[in-house]
Amino acid sequence: MDMKETLQRLSEQARKQIEAAADPEKLNEARITFLGKKGELTAILKGMKNVSPEDRPKVGQMVNEARSEIESMLEKSRTELEKKIREEKLKTEVIDVTLPARKSLIGHRHPNTIALEEVERIFIGMGYEVVEGPEVEYADYNFTKLNIPEDHPARDEQDTFFINNEILLRSQTSPVQARTMEQGKLPIRMIAPGRVFRSDEVDATHSPSFHQIEGLVIDKHITFADLKGTLQEFAVELFGPETRTKFRPHHFPFTEPSAEMDVSCFKCGGKGCRFCKGSGWIEILGCGMVHPNVLSMCGIDPEQYTGFAFGVGLERIALLKYEIDDMRLLYENDTRFLKQF
Ligand code: DAH
Protein backbone atom coordinates (compact mmCIF):
# COMPACT_ATOMS: atom_id res chain seq x y z
CA MET A 1 0.00 0.00 0.00
CA ASP A 2 1.51 3.33 -0.85
CA MET A 3 2.29 6.03 1.64
CA LYS A 4 -0.33 8.41 0.36
CA GLU A 5 -3.09 5.93 1.05
CA THR A 6 -1.71 5.10 4.47
CA LEU A 7 -1.68 8.77 5.39
CA GLN A 8 -5.17 9.35 4.08
CA ARG A 9 -6.45 6.46 6.07
CA LEU A 10 -4.72 7.77 9.16
CA SER A 11 -6.22 11.22 8.63
CA GLU A 12 -9.62 9.68 8.22
CA GLN A 13 -9.26 7.67 11.44
CA ALA A 14 -8.08 10.78 13.24
CA ARG A 15 -11.05 12.79 12.00
CA LYS A 16 -13.50 10.15 13.24
CA GLN A 17 -11.90 9.92 16.64
CA ILE A 18 -11.63 13.70 17.00
CA GLU A 19 -15.22 14.26 16.01
CA ALA A 20 -16.37 11.60 18.45
CA ALA A 21 -14.43 13.19 21.34
CA ALA A 22 -17.07 14.61 23.66
CA ASP A 23 -14.78 16.22 26.24
CA PRO A 24 -11.27 17.68 26.47
CA GLU A 25 -9.88 14.43 27.93
CA LYS A 26 -11.07 12.35 24.97
CA LEU A 27 -9.67 14.96 22.62
CA ASN A 28 -6.32 14.76 24.31
CA GLU A 29 -6.38 10.99 23.97
CA ALA A 30 -6.88 11.40 20.22
CA ARG A 31 -3.95 13.84 20.07
CA ILE A 32 -1.71 11.33 21.82
CA THR A 33 -2.85 8.47 19.60
CA PHE A 34 -2.02 10.27 16.36
CA LEU A 35 0.58 12.90 17.15
CA GLY A 36 2.13 11.71 20.41
CA LYS A 37 5.68 10.43 20.81
CA LYS A 38 4.47 6.86 20.44
CA GLY A 39 1.72 7.88 18.05
CA GLU A 40 0.93 6.67 14.56
CA LEU A 41 2.43 9.59 12.67
CA THR A 42 5.66 9.45 14.63
CA ALA A 43 5.89 5.74 13.78
CA ILE A 44 5.64 6.60 10.09
CA LEU A 45 8.32 9.28 10.46
CA LYS A 46 10.57 6.74 12.12
CA GLY A 47 10.05 4.47 9.12
CA MET A 48 11.41 7.17 6.75
CA LYS A 49 14.81 5.55 6.74
CA ASN A 50 13.38 2.72 4.63
CA VAL A 51 12.13 5.15 1.99
CA SER A 52 14.45 5.60 -0.96
CA PRO A 53 16.38 8.89 -0.86
CA GLU A 54 14.74 10.28 -3.97
CA ASP A 55 11.23 9.68 -2.56
CA ARG A 56 12.00 11.07 0.87
CA PRO A 57 11.24 14.77 0.24
CA LYS A 58 7.89 13.92 -1.25
CA VAL A 59 6.96 11.46 1.49
CA GLY A 60 8.22 13.91 4.11
CA GLN A 61 6.00 16.60 2.70
CA MET A 62 2.98 14.28 2.75
CA VAL A 63 3.62 13.34 6.38
CA ASN A 64 3.91 17.02 7.31
CA GLU A 65 0.69 17.80 5.52
CA ALA A 66 -1.07 14.99 7.32
CA ARG A 67 0.31 16.28 10.65
CA SER A 68 -0.91 19.82 10.09
CA GLU A 69 -4.28 18.54 8.93
CA ILE A 70 -4.69 16.53 12.12
CA GLU A 71 -3.43 19.46 14.17
CA SER A 72 -5.96 21.83 12.70
CA MET A 73 -8.77 19.30 13.26
CA LEU A 74 -7.72 19.03 16.88
CA GLU A 75 -7.56 22.80 17.28
CA LYS A 76 -10.97 23.29 15.71
CA SER A 77 -12.52 20.62 17.90
CA ARG A 78 -10.88 22.07 21.00
CA THR A 79 -12.30 25.54 20.32
CA GLU A 80 -15.75 24.12 19.67
CA LEU A 81 -15.66 22.01 22.82
CA GLU A 82 -14.60 24.97 24.96
CA LYS A 83 -17.34 27.09 23.52
CA LYS A 84 -19.89 24.39 24.25
CA ILE A 85 -18.66 23.97 27.83
CA ARG A 86 -18.78 27.73 28.41
CA GLU A 87 -22.30 27.99 27.06
CA GLU A 88 -23.54 25.15 29.21
CA LYS A 89 -21.92 26.71 32.25
CA LEU A 90 -23.61 30.02 31.52
CA LYS A 91 -26.93 28.26 31.13
CA THR A 92 -26.70 26.40 34.45
CA GLU A 93 -25.28 29.31 36.39
CA VAL A 94 -27.90 31.88 35.61
CA ILE A 95 -28.57 34.18 38.52
CA ASP A 96 -32.19 34.56 39.46
CA VAL A 97 -32.30 38.21 40.41
CA THR A 98 -35.85 37.82 41.67
CA LEU A 99 -34.76 35.52 44.53
CA PRO A 100 -34.81 37.16 47.98
CA ALA A 101 -31.31 38.01 49.21
CA ARG A 102 -29.70 35.64 51.64
CA LYS A 103 -29.34 37.24 55.06
CA SER A 104 -25.77 37.37 56.26
CA LEU A 105 -25.32 36.05 59.78
CA ILE A 106 -24.52 38.82 62.21
CA GLY A 107 -22.63 37.83 65.33
CA HIS A 108 -23.57 38.54 68.90
CA ARG A 109 -21.75 40.15 71.76
CA HIS A 110 -20.27 37.63 74.18
CA PRO A 111 -21.61 37.71 77.77
CA ASN A 112 -18.10 38.68 78.93
CA THR A 113 -18.11 41.62 76.52
CA ILE A 114 -21.56 42.74 77.60
CA ALA A 115 -20.51 42.59 81.26
CA LEU A 116 -17.24 44.41 80.57
CA GLU A 117 -18.96 47.20 78.65
CA GLU A 118 -21.39 47.59 81.53
CA VAL A 119 -18.56 47.88 84.07
CA GLU A 120 -16.69 50.33 81.83
CA ARG A 121 -19.81 52.43 81.40
CA ILE A 122 -20.20 52.69 85.18
CA PHE A 123 -16.61 53.73 85.86
CA ILE A 124 -16.27 56.04 82.86
CA GLY A 125 -19.37 57.73 84.29
CA MET A 126 -17.42 58.34 87.51
CA GLY A 127 -14.52 59.89 85.59
CA TYR A 128 -12.24 56.85 85.27
CA GLU A 129 -9.92 56.13 82.37
CA VAL A 130 -9.75 52.64 80.80
CA VAL A 131 -6.13 51.49 80.39
CA GLU A 132 -4.46 48.27 79.35
CA GLY A 133 -1.30 46.39 80.24
CA PRO A 134 0.58 43.47 78.68
CA GLU A 135 -0.55 39.86 79.16
CA VAL A 136 3.07 38.70 79.07
CA GLU A 137 4.51 40.52 82.06
CA TYR A 138 7.64 40.87 84.16
CA ALA A 139 7.54 39.03 87.48
CA ASP A 140 8.75 42.35 88.84
CA TYR A 141 5.43 44.03 88.00
CA ASN A 142 3.25 40.99 88.62
CA PHE A 143 4.73 40.42 92.10
CA THR A 144 7.69 42.41 93.39
CA LYS A 145 6.37 45.94 92.87
CA LEU A 146 3.07 44.81 94.38
CA ASN A 147 4.80 44.04 97.66
CA ILE A 148 5.03 40.32 96.94
CA PRO A 149 8.80 39.70 97.28
CA GLU A 150 10.50 36.59 95.98
CA ASP A 151 9.74 33.58 98.20
CA HIS A 152 6.50 35.16 99.43
CA PRO A 153 3.84 32.42 99.61
CA ALA A 154 1.38 34.56 97.64
CA ARG A 155 3.46 33.79 94.53
CA ASP A 156 2.47 30.12 94.89
CA GLU A 157 -1.20 30.93 95.40
CA GLN A 158 -1.16 32.63 92.02
CA ASP A 159 0.77 29.89 90.28
CA THR A 160 1.07 30.89 86.64
CA PHE A 161 2.93 30.10 83.42
CA PHE A 162 6.52 31.28 83.36
CA ILE A 163 8.30 32.19 80.13
CA ASN A 164 11.59 32.34 82.02
CA ASN A 165 12.61 33.36 85.53
CA GLU A 166 11.69 37.02 85.01
CA ILE A 167 8.82 36.86 82.53
CA LEU A 168 5.43 35.21 82.97
CA LEU A 169 1.82 35.27 81.87
CA ARG A 170 0.33 37.74 84.35
CA SER A 171 -1.66 36.06 87.09
CA GLN A 172 -3.65 39.22 87.85
CA THR A 173 -4.36 42.64 86.35
CA SER A 174 -2.77 44.33 89.40
CA PRO A 175 0.59 44.88 87.59
CA VAL A 176 -1.21 47.55 85.55
CA GLN A 177 -1.46 49.49 88.84
CA ALA A 178 2.34 49.58 89.09
CA ARG A 179 2.74 50.49 85.42
CA THR A 180 0.24 53.34 85.69
CA MET A 181 1.75 54.75 88.89
CA GLU A 182 5.25 54.63 87.38
CA GLN A 183 4.16 56.89 84.55
CA GLY A 184 4.04 59.60 87.20
CA LYS A 185 0.82 61.35 86.15
CA LEU A 186 -1.28 62.20 89.19
CA PRO A 187 -4.02 61.99 90.27
CA ILE A 188 -4.97 58.53 88.94
CA ARG A 189 -8.45 57.18 88.36
CA MET A 190 -8.33 54.14 86.13
CA ILE A 191 -9.72 50.70 85.46
CA ALA A 192 -7.66 48.07 83.63
CA PRO A 193 -9.57 45.12 82.16
CA GLY A 194 -7.73 42.17 80.69
CA ARG A 195 -6.87 38.53 80.44
CA VAL A 196 -5.00 36.77 83.23
CA PHE A 197 -3.56 33.27 83.58
CA ARG A 198 -3.15 30.69 86.32
CA SER A 199 -2.22 27.04 86.17
CA ASP A 200 -5.66 25.93 87.37
CA GLU A 201 -7.51 22.82 86.31
CA VAL A 202 -10.66 23.49 84.29
CA ASP A 203 -13.93 23.05 86.18
CA ALA A 204 -17.25 24.89 86.55
CA THR A 205 -15.60 27.83 88.33
CA HIS A 206 -11.95 27.67 87.18
CA SER A 207 -10.10 28.21 83.95
CA PRO A 208 -6.37 28.60 83.23
CA SER A 209 -7.23 31.82 81.42
CA PHE A 210 -9.87 34.28 82.56
CA HIS A 211 -10.41 38.04 82.89
CA GLN A 212 -10.17 40.60 85.63
CA ILE A 213 -10.89 44.28 85.92
CA GLU A 214 -8.45 46.20 88.07
CA GLY A 215 -9.29 49.57 89.57
CA LEU A 216 -6.96 52.21 91.00
CA VAL A 217 -7.47 55.67 92.47
CA ILE A 218 -4.54 57.75 93.75
CA ASP A 219 -4.88 61.31 94.97
CA LYS A 220 -4.36 63.44 98.05
CA HIS A 221 -6.75 62.67 100.95
CA ILE A 222 -8.21 59.45 99.53
CA THR A 223 -9.65 57.38 102.39
CA PHE A 224 -11.40 54.07 102.96
CA ALA A 225 -14.67 56.02 102.85
CA ASP A 226 -13.96 56.85 99.18
CA LEU A 227 -13.35 53.17 98.51
CA LYS A 228 -16.61 52.13 100.15
CA GLY A 229 -18.66 54.86 98.51
CA THR A 230 -17.27 54.11 95.06
CA LEU A 231 -17.74 50.35 95.25
CA GLN A 232 -21.21 50.69 96.79
CA GLU A 233 -22.19 52.89 93.83
CA PHE A 234 -20.66 50.35 91.44
CA ALA A 235 -22.68 47.50 93.01
CA VAL A 236 -25.93 49.45 92.83
CA GLU A 237 -25.39 50.37 89.19
CA LEU A 238 -24.48 46.81 88.28
CA PHE A 239 -27.01 44.82 90.29
CA GLY A 240 -29.85 47.27 90.93
CA PRO A 241 -30.89 49.98 93.44
CA GLU A 242 -31.78 47.54 96.23
CA THR A 243 -28.24 46.19 96.41
CA ARG A 244 -26.45 46.41 99.78
CA THR A 245 -22.73 45.82 100.27
CA LYS A 246 -20.66 44.32 103.05
CA PHE A 247 -16.89 44.59 103.52
CA ARG A 248 -15.10 41.68 105.20
CA PRO A 249 -11.48 42.09 106.39
CA HIS A 250 -9.08 40.15 104.17
CA HIS A 251 -5.42 40.12 103.21
CA PHE A 252 -3.78 41.19 99.99
CA PRO A 253 -0.06 42.00 100.01
CA PHE A 254 -0.49 45.19 97.97
CA THR A 255 -3.24 46.80 100.06
CA GLU A 256 -3.50 47.65 103.73
CA PRO A 257 -6.11 47.41 105.09
CA SER A 258 -7.65 44.94 102.64
CA ALA A 259 -11.19 43.67 102.28
CA GLU A 260 -13.47 41.52 100.23
CA MET A 261 -16.79 43.00 99.22
CA ASP A 262 -20.01 41.02 99.20
CA VAL A 263 -23.25 42.19 97.64
CA SER A 264 -26.68 41.27 98.93
CA CYS A 265 -28.08 38.47 96.80
CA PHE A 266 -29.98 40.07 93.94
CA LYS A 267 -31.98 36.89 93.48
CA CYS A 268 -33.53 36.64 96.97
CA GLY A 269 -32.77 40.13 98.24
CA GLY A 270 -30.67 38.72 101.09
CA LYS A 271 -33.09 36.19 102.59
CA GLY A 272 -30.98 33.27 101.43
CA CYS A 273 -31.56 31.06 98.41
CA ARG A 274 -29.91 28.41 96.27
CA PHE A 275 -28.18 31.14 94.28
CA CYS A 276 -26.34 32.64 97.29
CA LYS A 277 -26.01 29.22 98.94
CA GLY A 278 -28.35 30.31 101.68
CA SER A 279 -26.14 33.11 103.01
CA GLY A 280 -27.93 36.07 101.42
CA TRP A 281 -24.57 37.46 100.27
CA ILE A 282 -22.42 36.97 97.19
CA GLU A 283 -18.68 37.64 97.18
CA ILE A 284 -17.78 39.91 94.35
CA LEU A 285 -14.37 41.56 94.59
CA GLY A 286 -11.13 42.21 96.50
CA CYS A 287 -10.09 45.71 97.48
CA GLY A 288 -8.09 47.84 99.88
CA MET A 289 -5.99 50.95 100.49
CA VAL A 290 -2.85 50.89 98.36
CA HIS A 291 0.06 49.77 100.56
CA PRO A 292 2.64 52.53 101.24
CA ASN A 293 5.39 50.14 100.06
CA VAL A 294 3.68 49.84 96.68
CA LEU A 295 3.37 53.62 96.38
CA SER A 296 7.09 54.12 97.17
CA MET A 297 8.24 51.32 94.86
CA CYS A 298 6.25 52.94 92.05
CA GLY A 299 7.66 56.41 92.66
CA ILE A 300 4.81 58.00 94.62
CA ASP A 301 5.34 59.66 98.02
CA PRO A 302 3.07 57.83 100.51
CA GLU A 303 3.27 60.83 102.85
CA GLN A 304 1.51 62.97 100.26
CA TYR A 305 -0.68 60.56 98.36
CA THR A 306 -3.01 57.75 99.29
CA GLY A 307 -5.27 55.57 97.19
CA PHE A 308 -7.46 52.56 96.91
CA ALA A 309 -7.53 49.61 94.53
CA PHE A 310 -9.85 46.78 93.66
CA GLY A 311 -9.95 43.71 91.47
CA VAL A 312 -13.07 42.06 90.03
CA GLY A 313 -13.37 38.81 88.11
CA LEU A 314 -15.14 39.54 84.84
CA GLU A 315 -16.42 35.99 84.31
CA ARG A 316 -17.77 36.01 87.84
CA ILE A 317 -19.89 39.06 87.03
CA ALA A 318 -21.08 37.60 83.72
CA LEU A 319 -22.01 34.29 85.40
CA LEU A 320 -23.88 36.06 88.20
CA LYS A 321 -25.65 38.57 86.01
CA TYR A 322 -26.88 35.96 83.55
CA GLU A 323 -27.29 33.15 86.07
CA ILE A 324 -24.95 30.83 84.20
CA ASP A 325 -23.83 27.98 86.41
CA ASP A 326 -20.82 26.71 84.49
CA MET A 327 -17.92 28.93 83.44
CA ARG A 328 -16.93 26.51 80.66
CA LEU A 329 -20.03 27.58 78.69
CA LEU A 330 -18.43 31.01 78.29
CA TYR A 331 -15.49 29.57 76.36
CA GLU A 332 -17.19 26.98 74.17
CA ASN A 333 -18.62 29.68 71.89
CA ASP A 334 -21.65 27.65 70.95
CA THR A 335 -23.84 30.24 69.24
CA ARG A 336 -27.01 28.57 70.56
CA PHE A 337 -25.77 29.49 74.02
CA LEU A 338 -24.31 32.90 73.19
CA LYS A 339 -27.32 34.31 71.39
CA GLN A 340 -29.46 34.09 74.53
CA PHE A 341 -27.87 37.13 76.12
N1 DAH B 1 -5.27 40.83 92.26
C1 DAH B 1 -6.16 40.19 93.21
C2 DAH B 1 -6.39 38.74 92.79
O1 DAH B 1 -6.16 38.42 91.67
C3 DAH B 1 -7.47 40.92 93.26
C4 DAH B 1 -7.34 42.22 93.96
C5 DAH B 1 -7.57 42.31 95.31
C6 DAH B 1 -6.97 43.37 93.28
C7 DAH B 1 -7.45 43.51 95.98
C8 DAH B 1 -6.85 44.58 93.94
C9 DAH B 1 -7.10 44.64 95.30
O2 DAH B 1 -6.51 45.70 93.33
O3 DAH B 1 -6.98 45.83 95.94
O4 DAH B 1 -6.77 37.96 93.60
Coordinates of C-alpha atoms and ligand atoms in Angstrom, one line a residue:
M1 CA 0.0 0.0 0.0
D2 CA 1.5 3.3 -0.8
M3 CA 2.3 6.0 1.6
K4 CA -0.3 8.4 0.4
E5 CA -3.1 5.9 1.0
T6 CA -1.7 5.1 4.5
L7 CA -1.7 8.8 5.4
Q8 CA -5.2 9.4 4.1
R9 CA -6.5 6.5 6.1
L10 CA -4.7 7.8 9.2
S11 CA -6.2 11.2 8.6
E12 CA -9.6 9.7 8.2
Q13 CA -9.3 7.7 11.4
A14 CA -8.1 10.8 13.2
R15 CA -11.1 12.8 12.0
K16 CA -13.5 10.1 13.2
Q17 CA -11.9 9.9 16.6
I18 CA -11.6 13.7 17.0
E19 CA -15.2 14.3 16.0
A20 CA -16.4 11.6 18.4
A21 CA -14.4 13.2 21.3
A22 CA -17.1 14.6 23.7
D23 CA -14.8 16.2 26.2
P24 CA -11.3 17.7 26.5
E25 CA -9.9 14.4 27.9
K26 CA -11.1 12.3 25.0
L27 CA -9.7 15.0 22.6
N28 CA -6.3 14.8 24.3
E29 CA -6.4 11.0 24.0
A30 CA -6.9 11.4 20.2
R31 CA -3.9 13.8 20.1
I32 CA -1.7 11.3 21.8
T33 CA -2.9 8.5 19.6
F34 CA -2.0 10.3 16.4
L35 CA 0.6 12.9 17.2
G36 CA 2.1 11.7 20.4
K37 CA 5.7 10.4 20.8
K38 CA 4.5 6.9 20.4
G39 CA 1.7 7.9 18.1
E40 CA 0.9 6.7 14.6
L41 CA 2.4 9.6 12.7
T42 CA 5.7 9.4 14.6
A43 CA 5.9 5.7 13.8
I44 CA 5.6 6.6 10.1
L45 CA 8.3 9.3 10.5
K46 CA 10.6 6.7 12.1
G47 CA 10.1 4.5 9.1
M48 CA 11.4 7.2 6.7
K49 CA 14.8 5.6 6.7
N50 CA 13.4 2.7 4.6
V51 CA 12.1 5.1 2.0
S52 CA 14.4 5.6 -1.0
P53 CA 16.4 8.9 -0.9
E54 CA 14.7 10.3 -4.0
D55 CA 11.2 9.7 -2.6
R56 CA 12.0 11.1 0.9
P57 CA 11.2 14.8 0.2
K58 CA 7.9 13.9 -1.3
V59 CA 7.0 11.5 1.5
G60 CA 8.2 13.9 4.1
Q61 CA 6.0 16.6 2.7
M62 CA 3.0 14.3 2.8
V63 CA 3.6 13.3 6.4
N64 CA 3.9 17.0 7.3
E65 CA 0.7 17.8 5.5
A66 CA -1.1 15.0 7.3
R67 CA 0.3 16.3 10.7
S68 CA -0.9 19.8 10.1
E69 CA -4.3 18.5 8.9
I70 CA -4.7 16.5 12.1
E71 CA -3.4 19.5 14.2
S72 CA -6.0 21.8 12.7
M73 CA -8.8 19.3 13.3
L74 CA -7.7 19.0 16.9
E75 CA -7.6 22.8 17.3
K76 CA -11.0 23.3 15.7
S77 CA -12.5 20.6 17.9
R78 CA -10.9 22.1 21.0
T79 CA -12.3 25.5 20.3
E80 CA -15.8 24.1 19.7
L81 CA -15.7 22.0 22.8
E82 CA -14.6 25.0 25.0
K83 CA -17.3 27.1 23.5
K84 CA -19.9 24.4 24.2
I85 CA -18.7 24.0 27.8
R86 CA -18.8 27.7 28.4
E87 CA -22.3 28.0 27.1
E88 CA -23.5 25.1 29.2
K89 CA -21.9 26.7 32.3
L90 CA -23.6 30.0 31.5
K91 CA -26.9 28.3 31.1
T92 CA -26.7 26.4 34.4
E93 CA -25.3 29.3 36.4
V94 CA -27.9 31.9 35.6
I95 CA -28.6 34.2 38.5
D96 CA -32.2 34.6 39.5
V97 CA -32.3 38.2 40.4
T98 CA -35.9 37.8 41.7
L99 CA -34.8 35.5 44.5
P100 CA -34.8 37.2 48.0
A101 CA -31.3 38.0 49.2
R102 CA -29.7 35.6 51.6
K103 CA -29.3 37.2 55.1
S104 CA -25.8 37.4 56.3
L105 CA -25.3 36.1 59.8
I106 CA -24.5 38.8 62.2
G107 CA -22.6 37.8 65.3
H108 CA -23.6 38.5 68.9
R109 CA -21.7 40.1 71.8
H110 CA -20.3 37.6 74.2
P111 CA -21.6 37.7 77.8
N112 CA -18.1 38.7 78.9
T113 CA -18.1 41.6 76.5
I114 CA -21.6 42.7 77.6
A115 CA -20.5 42.6 81.3
L116 CA -17.2 44.4 80.6
E117 CA -19.0 47.2 78.6
E118 CA -21.4 47.6 81.5
V119 CA -18.6 47.9 84.1
E120 CA -16.7 50.3 81.8
R121 CA -19.8 52.4 81.4
I122 CA -20.2 52.7 85.2
F123 CA -16.6 53.7 85.9
I124 CA -16.3 56.0 82.9
G125 CA -19.4 57.7 84.3
M126 CA -17.4 58.3 87.5
G127 CA -14.5 59.9 85.6
Y128 CA -12.2 56.9 85.3
E129 CA -9.9 56.1 82.4
V130 CA -9.7 52.6 80.8
V131 CA -6.1 51.5 80.4
E132 CA -4.5 48.3 79.3
G133 CA -1.3 46.4 80.2
P134 CA 0.6 43.5 78.7
E135 CA -0.5 39.9 79.2
V136 CA 3.1 38.7 79.1
E137 CA 4.5 40.5 82.1
Y138 CA 7.6 40.9 84.2
A139 CA 7.5 39.0 87.5
D140 CA 8.7 42.4 88.8
Y141 CA 5.4 44.0 88.0
N142 CA 3.3 41.0 88.6
F143 CA 4.7 40.4 92.1
T144 CA 7.7 42.4 93.4
K145 CA 6.4 45.9 92.9
L146 CA 3.1 44.8 94.4
N147 CA 4.8 44.0 97.7
I148 CA 5.0 40.3 96.9
P149 CA 8.8 39.7 97.3
E150 CA 10.5 36.6 96.0
D151 CA 9.7 33.6 98.2
H152 CA 6.5 35.2 99.4
P153 CA 3.8 32.4 99.6
A154 CA 1.4 34.6 97.6
R155 CA 3.5 33.8 94.5
D156 CA 2.5 30.1 94.9
E157 CA -1.2 30.9 95.4
Q158 CA -1.2 32.6 92.0
D159 CA 0.8 29.9 90.3
T160 CA 1.1 30.9 86.6
F161 CA 2.9 30.1 83.4
F162 CA 6.5 31.3 83.4
I163 CA 8.3 32.2 80.1
N164 CA 11.6 32.3 82.0
N165 CA 12.6 33.4 85.5
E166 CA 11.7 37.0 85.0
I167 CA 8.8 36.9 82.5
L168 CA 5.4 35.2 83.0
L169 CA 1.8 35.3 81.9
R170 CA 0.3 37.7 84.3
S171 CA -1.7 36.1 87.1
Q172 CA -3.7 39.2 87.8
T173 CA -4.4 42.6 86.3
S174 CA -2.8 44.3 89.4
P175 CA 0.6 44.9 87.6
V176 CA -1.2 47.5 85.5
Q177 CA -1.5 49.5 88.8
A178 CA 2.3 49.6 89.1
R179 CA 2.7 50.5 85.4
T180 CA 0.2 53.3 85.7
M181 CA 1.8 54.8 88.9
E182 CA 5.3 54.6 87.4
Q183 CA 4.2 56.9 84.5
G184 CA 4.0 59.6 87.2
K185 CA 0.8 61.4 86.1
L186 CA -1.3 62.2 89.2
P187 CA -4.0 62.0 90.3
I188 CA -5.0 58.5 88.9
R189 CA -8.5 57.2 88.4
M190 CA -8.3 54.1 86.1
I191 CA -9.7 50.7 85.5
A192 CA -7.7 48.1 83.6
P193 CA -9.6 45.1 82.2
G194 CA -7.7 42.2 80.7
R195 CA -6.9 38.5 80.4
V196 CA -5.0 36.8 83.2
F197 CA -3.6 33.3 83.6
R198 CA -3.2 30.7 86.3
S199 CA -2.2 27.0 86.2
D200 CA -5.7 25.9 87.4
E201 CA -7.5 22.8 86.3
V202 CA -10.7 23.5 84.3
D203 CA -13.9 23.1 86.2
A204 CA -17.3 24.9 86.5
T205 CA -15.6 27.8 88.3
H206 CA -12.0 27.7 87.2
S207 CA -10.1 28.2 83.9
P208 CA -6.4 28.6 83.2
S209 CA -7.2 31.8 81.4
F210 CA -9.9 34.3 82.6
H211 CA -10.4 38.0 82.9
Q212 CA -10.2 40.6 85.6
I213 CA -10.9 44.3 85.9
E214 CA -8.4 46.2 88.1
G215 CA -9.3 49.6 89.6
L216 CA -7.0 52.2 91.0
V217 CA -7.5 55.7 92.5
I218 CA -4.5 57.8 93.8
D219 CA -4.9 61.3 95.0
K220 CA -4.4 63.4 98.0
H221 CA -6.7 62.7 101.0
I222 CA -8.2 59.5 99.5
T223 CA -9.7 57.4 102.4
F224 CA -11.4 54.1 103.0
A225 CA -14.7 56.0 102.8
D226 CA -14.0 56.9 99.2
L227 CA -13.3 53.2 98.5
K228 CA -16.6 52.1 100.2
G229 CA -18.7 54.9 98.5
T230 CA -17.3 54.1 95.1
L231 CA -17.7 50.4 95.3
Q232 CA -21.2 50.7 96.8
E233 CA -22.2 52.9 93.8
F234 CA -20.7 50.3 91.4
A235 CA -22.7 47.5 93.0
V236 CA -25.9 49.5 92.8
E237 CA -25.4 50.4 89.2
L238 CA -24.5 46.8 88.3
F239 CA -27.0 44.8 90.3
G240 CA -29.8 47.3 90.9
P241 CA -30.9 50.0 93.4
E242 CA -31.8 47.5 96.2
T243 CA -28.2 46.2 96.4
R244 CA -26.5 46.4 99.8
T245 CA -22.7 45.8 100.3
K246 CA -20.7 44.3 103.1
F247 CA -16.9 44.6 103.5
R248 CA -15.1 41.7 105.2
P249 CA -11.5 42.1 106.4
H250 CA -9.1 40.1 104.2
H251 CA -5.4 40.1 103.2
F252 CA -3.8 41.2 100.0
P253 CA -0.1 42.0 100.0
F254 CA -0.5 45.2 98.0
T255 CA -3.2 46.8 100.1
E256 CA -3.5 47.7 103.7
P257 CA -6.1 47.4 105.1
S258 CA -7.6 44.9 102.6
A259 CA -11.2 43.7 102.3
E260 CA -13.5 41.5 100.2
M261 CA -16.8 43.0 99.2
D262 CA -20.0 41.0 99.2
V263 CA -23.2 42.2 97.6
S264 CA -26.7 41.3 98.9
C265 CA -28.1 38.5 96.8
F266 CA -30.0 40.1 93.9
K267 CA -32.0 36.9 93.5
C268 CA -33.5 36.6 97.0
G269 CA -32.8 40.1 98.2
G270 CA -30.7 38.7 101.1
K271 CA -33.1 36.2 102.6
G272 CA -31.0 33.3 101.4
C273 CA -31.6 31.1 98.4
R274 CA -29.9 28.4 96.3
F275 CA -28.2 31.1 94.3
C276 CA -26.3 32.6 97.3
K277 CA -26.0 29.2 98.9
G278 CA -28.3 30.3 101.7
S279 CA -26.1 33.1 103.0
G280 CA -27.9 36.1 101.4
W281 CA -24.6 37.5 100.3
I282 CA -22.4 37.0 97.2
E283 CA -18.7 37.6 97.2
I284 CA -17.8 39.9 94.3
L285 CA -14.4 41.6 94.6
G286 CA -11.1 42.2 96.5
C287 CA -10.1 45.7 97.5
G288 CA -8.1 47.8 99.9
M289 CA -6.0 50.9 100.5
V290 CA -2.8 50.9 98.4
H291 CA 0.1 49.8 100.6
P292 CA 2.6 52.5 101.2
N293 CA 5.4 50.1 100.1
V294 CA 3.7 49.8 96.7
L295 CA 3.4 53.6 96.4
S296 CA 7.1 54.1 97.2
M297 CA 8.2 51.3 94.9
C298 CA 6.3 52.9 92.0
G299 CA 7.7 56.4 92.7
I300 CA 4.8 58.0 94.6
D301 CA 5.3 59.7 98.0
P302 CA 3.1 57.8 100.5
E303 CA 3.3 60.8 102.8
Q304 CA 1.5 63.0 100.3
Y305 CA -0.7 60.6 98.4
T306 CA -3.0 57.7 99.3
G307 CA -5.3 55.6 97.2
F308 CA -7.5 52.6 96.9
A309 CA -7.5 49.6 94.5
F310 CA -9.8 46.8 93.7
G311 CA -10.0 43.7 91.5
V312 CA -13.1 42.1 90.0
G313 CA -13.4 38.8 88.1
L314 CA -15.1 39.5 84.8
E315 CA -16.4 36.0 84.3
R316 CA -17.8 36.0 87.8
I317 CA -19.9 39.1 87.0
A318 CA -21.1 37.6 83.7
L319 CA -22.0 34.3 85.4
L320 CA -23.9 36.1 88.2
K321 CA -25.7 38.6 86.0
Y322 CA -26.9 36.0 83.5
E323 CA -27.3 33.1 86.1
I324 CA -24.9 30.8 84.2
D325 CA -23.8 28.0 86.4
D326 CA -20.8 26.7 84.5
M327 CA -17.9 28.9 83.4
R328 CA -16.9 26.5 80.7
L329 CA -20.0 27.6 78.7
L330 CA -18.4 31.0 78.3
Y331 CA -15.5 29.6 76.4
E332 CA -17.2 27.0 74.2
N333 CA -18.6 29.7 71.9
D334 CA -21.7 27.6 71.0
T335 CA -23.8 30.2 69.2
R336 CA -27.0 28.6 70.6
F337 CA -25.8 29.5 74.0
L338 CA -24.3 32.9 73.2
K339 CA -27.3 34.3 71.4
Q340 CA -29.5 34.1 74.5
F341 CA -27.9 37.1 76.1
Ligands
DAH1 N1 -5.3 40.8 92.3 C1 -6.2 40.2 93.2 C2 -6.4 38.7 92.8 O1 -6.2 38.4 91.7 C3 -7.5 40.9 93.3 C4 -7.3 42.2 94.0 C5 -7.6 42.3 95.3 C6 -7.0 43.4 93.3 C7 -7.4 43.5 96.0 C8 -6.8 44.6 93.9 C9 -7.1 44.6 95.3 O2 -6.5 45.7 93.3 O3 -7.0 45.8 95.9 O4 -6.8 38.0 93.6

